[in-house]
PDB file of C-alpha atoms in Angstrom:
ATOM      1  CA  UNK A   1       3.618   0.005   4.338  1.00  0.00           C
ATOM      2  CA  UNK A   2       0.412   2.126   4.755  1.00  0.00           C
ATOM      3  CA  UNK A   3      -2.540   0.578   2.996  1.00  0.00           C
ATOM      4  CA  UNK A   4      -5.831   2.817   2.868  1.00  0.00           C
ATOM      5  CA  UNK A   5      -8.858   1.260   2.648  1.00  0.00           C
ATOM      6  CA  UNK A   6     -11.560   0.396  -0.461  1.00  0.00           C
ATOM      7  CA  UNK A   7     -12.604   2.988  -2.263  1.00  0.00           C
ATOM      8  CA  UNK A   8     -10.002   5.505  -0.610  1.00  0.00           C
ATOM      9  CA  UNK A   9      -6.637   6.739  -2.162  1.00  0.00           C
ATOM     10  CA  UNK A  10      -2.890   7.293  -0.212  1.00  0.00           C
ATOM     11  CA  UNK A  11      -3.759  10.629   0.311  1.00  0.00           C
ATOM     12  CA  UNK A  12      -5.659   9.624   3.019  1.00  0.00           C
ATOM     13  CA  UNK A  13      -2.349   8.682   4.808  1.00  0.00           C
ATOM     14  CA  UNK A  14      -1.044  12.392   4.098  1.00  0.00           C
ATOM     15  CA  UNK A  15      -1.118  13.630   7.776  1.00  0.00           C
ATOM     16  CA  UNK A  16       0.351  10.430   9.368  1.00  0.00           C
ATOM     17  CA  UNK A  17       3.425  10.226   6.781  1.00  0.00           C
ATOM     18  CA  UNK A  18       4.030  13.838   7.400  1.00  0.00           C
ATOM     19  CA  UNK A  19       4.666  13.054  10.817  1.00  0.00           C
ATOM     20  CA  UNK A  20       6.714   9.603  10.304  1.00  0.00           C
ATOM     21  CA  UNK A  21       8.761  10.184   7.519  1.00  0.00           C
ATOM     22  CA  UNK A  22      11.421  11.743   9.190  1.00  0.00           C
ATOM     23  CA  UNK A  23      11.676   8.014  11.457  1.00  0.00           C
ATOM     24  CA  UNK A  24      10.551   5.719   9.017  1.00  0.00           C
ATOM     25  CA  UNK A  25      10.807   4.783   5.221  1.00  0.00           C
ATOM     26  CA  UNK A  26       7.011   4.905   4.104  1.00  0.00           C
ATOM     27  CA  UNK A  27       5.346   3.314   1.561  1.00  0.00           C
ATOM     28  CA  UNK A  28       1.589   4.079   0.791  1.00  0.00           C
ATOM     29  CA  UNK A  29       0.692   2.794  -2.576  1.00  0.00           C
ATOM     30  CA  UNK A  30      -2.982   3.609  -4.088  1.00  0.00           C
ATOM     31  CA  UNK A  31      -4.101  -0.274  -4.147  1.00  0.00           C
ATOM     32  CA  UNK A  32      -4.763  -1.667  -7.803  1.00  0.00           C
ATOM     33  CA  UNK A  33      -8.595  -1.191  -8.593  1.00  0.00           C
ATOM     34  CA  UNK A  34      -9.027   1.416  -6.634  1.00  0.00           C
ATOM     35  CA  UNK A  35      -9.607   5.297  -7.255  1.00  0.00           C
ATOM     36  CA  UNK A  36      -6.461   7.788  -7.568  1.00  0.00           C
ATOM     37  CA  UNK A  37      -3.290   6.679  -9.694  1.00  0.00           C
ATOM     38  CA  UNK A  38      -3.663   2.560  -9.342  1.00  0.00           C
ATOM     39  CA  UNK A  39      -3.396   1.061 -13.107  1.00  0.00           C
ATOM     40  CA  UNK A  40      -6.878  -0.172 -14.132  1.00  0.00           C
ATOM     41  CA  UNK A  41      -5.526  -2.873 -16.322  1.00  0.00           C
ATOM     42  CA  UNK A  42      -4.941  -5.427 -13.666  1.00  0.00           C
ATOM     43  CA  UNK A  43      -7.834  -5.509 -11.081  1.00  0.00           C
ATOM     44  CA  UNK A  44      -7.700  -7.363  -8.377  1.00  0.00           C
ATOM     45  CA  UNK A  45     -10.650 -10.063  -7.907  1.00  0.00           C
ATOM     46  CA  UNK A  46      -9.642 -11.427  -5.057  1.00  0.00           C
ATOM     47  CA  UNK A  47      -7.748 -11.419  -1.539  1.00  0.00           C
ATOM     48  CA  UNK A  48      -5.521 -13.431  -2.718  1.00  0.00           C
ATOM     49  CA  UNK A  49      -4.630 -10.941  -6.136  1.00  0.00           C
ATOM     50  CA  UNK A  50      -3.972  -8.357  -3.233  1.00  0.00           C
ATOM     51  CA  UNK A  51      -1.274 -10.921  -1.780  1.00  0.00           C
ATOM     52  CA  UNK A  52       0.152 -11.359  -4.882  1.00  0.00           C
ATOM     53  CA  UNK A  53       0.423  -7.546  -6.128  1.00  0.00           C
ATOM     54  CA  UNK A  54       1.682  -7.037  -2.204  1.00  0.00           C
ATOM     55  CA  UNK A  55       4.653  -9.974  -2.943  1.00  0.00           C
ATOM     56  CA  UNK A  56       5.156  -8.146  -5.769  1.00  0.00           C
ATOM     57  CA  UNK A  57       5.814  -4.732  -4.795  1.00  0.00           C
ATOM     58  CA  UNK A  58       7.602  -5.900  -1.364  1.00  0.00           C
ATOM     59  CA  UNK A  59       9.860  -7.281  -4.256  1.00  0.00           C
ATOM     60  CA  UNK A  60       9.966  -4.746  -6.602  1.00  0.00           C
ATOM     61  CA  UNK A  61      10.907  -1.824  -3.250  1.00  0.00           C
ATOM     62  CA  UNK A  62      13.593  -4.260  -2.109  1.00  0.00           C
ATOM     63  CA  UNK A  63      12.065  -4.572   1.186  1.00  0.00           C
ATOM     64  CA  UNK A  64      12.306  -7.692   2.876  1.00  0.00           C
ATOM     65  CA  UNK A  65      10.586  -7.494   5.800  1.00  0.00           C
ATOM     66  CA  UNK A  66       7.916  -4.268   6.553  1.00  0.00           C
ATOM     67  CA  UNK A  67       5.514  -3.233   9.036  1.00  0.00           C
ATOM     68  CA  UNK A  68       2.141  -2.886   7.650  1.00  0.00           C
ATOM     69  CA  UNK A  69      -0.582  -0.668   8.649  1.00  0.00           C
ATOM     70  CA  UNK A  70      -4.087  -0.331   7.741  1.00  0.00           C
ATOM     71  CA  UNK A  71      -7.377   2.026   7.425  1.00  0.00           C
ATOM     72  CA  UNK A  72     -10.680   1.638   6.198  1.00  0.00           C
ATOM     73  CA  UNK A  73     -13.655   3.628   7.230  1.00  0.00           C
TER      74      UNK A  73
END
């Protein structure tokens, strides 16, 4: 799971998932809120509404277990 940081989009894990994707399944969602494709009708206004939209998605991929990797600038 690749999570850019605030104000950022998945794009910004383009180069690094062009190198891993033929290793690893990738995942690198635009974060709710935030600027690119996320859905504006469900912000997040707090850590722990990030928590919950991550449950949710690690449930909705059917991925039990994942590594998670982060950037912010």
């Amino acid at each position: 799971l690749l999570l850019h940081g605030g104000g950022a989009t998945a794009t910004a894990w383009a180069d690094l998932a062009g190198e891993l994707a033929g290793r690893c399944r990738l995942l690198a969602p635009d974060q709710p809120g935030d600027a690119g494709l996320s859905a504006t009708g469900r912000p997040p206004r707090s850590s722990a509404d990030l928590v919950s939209w991550l449950a949710e998605l690690q449930t909705t991929v059917g991925c039990p277990r994942w590594h998670v990797v982060g950037h912010s600038a």
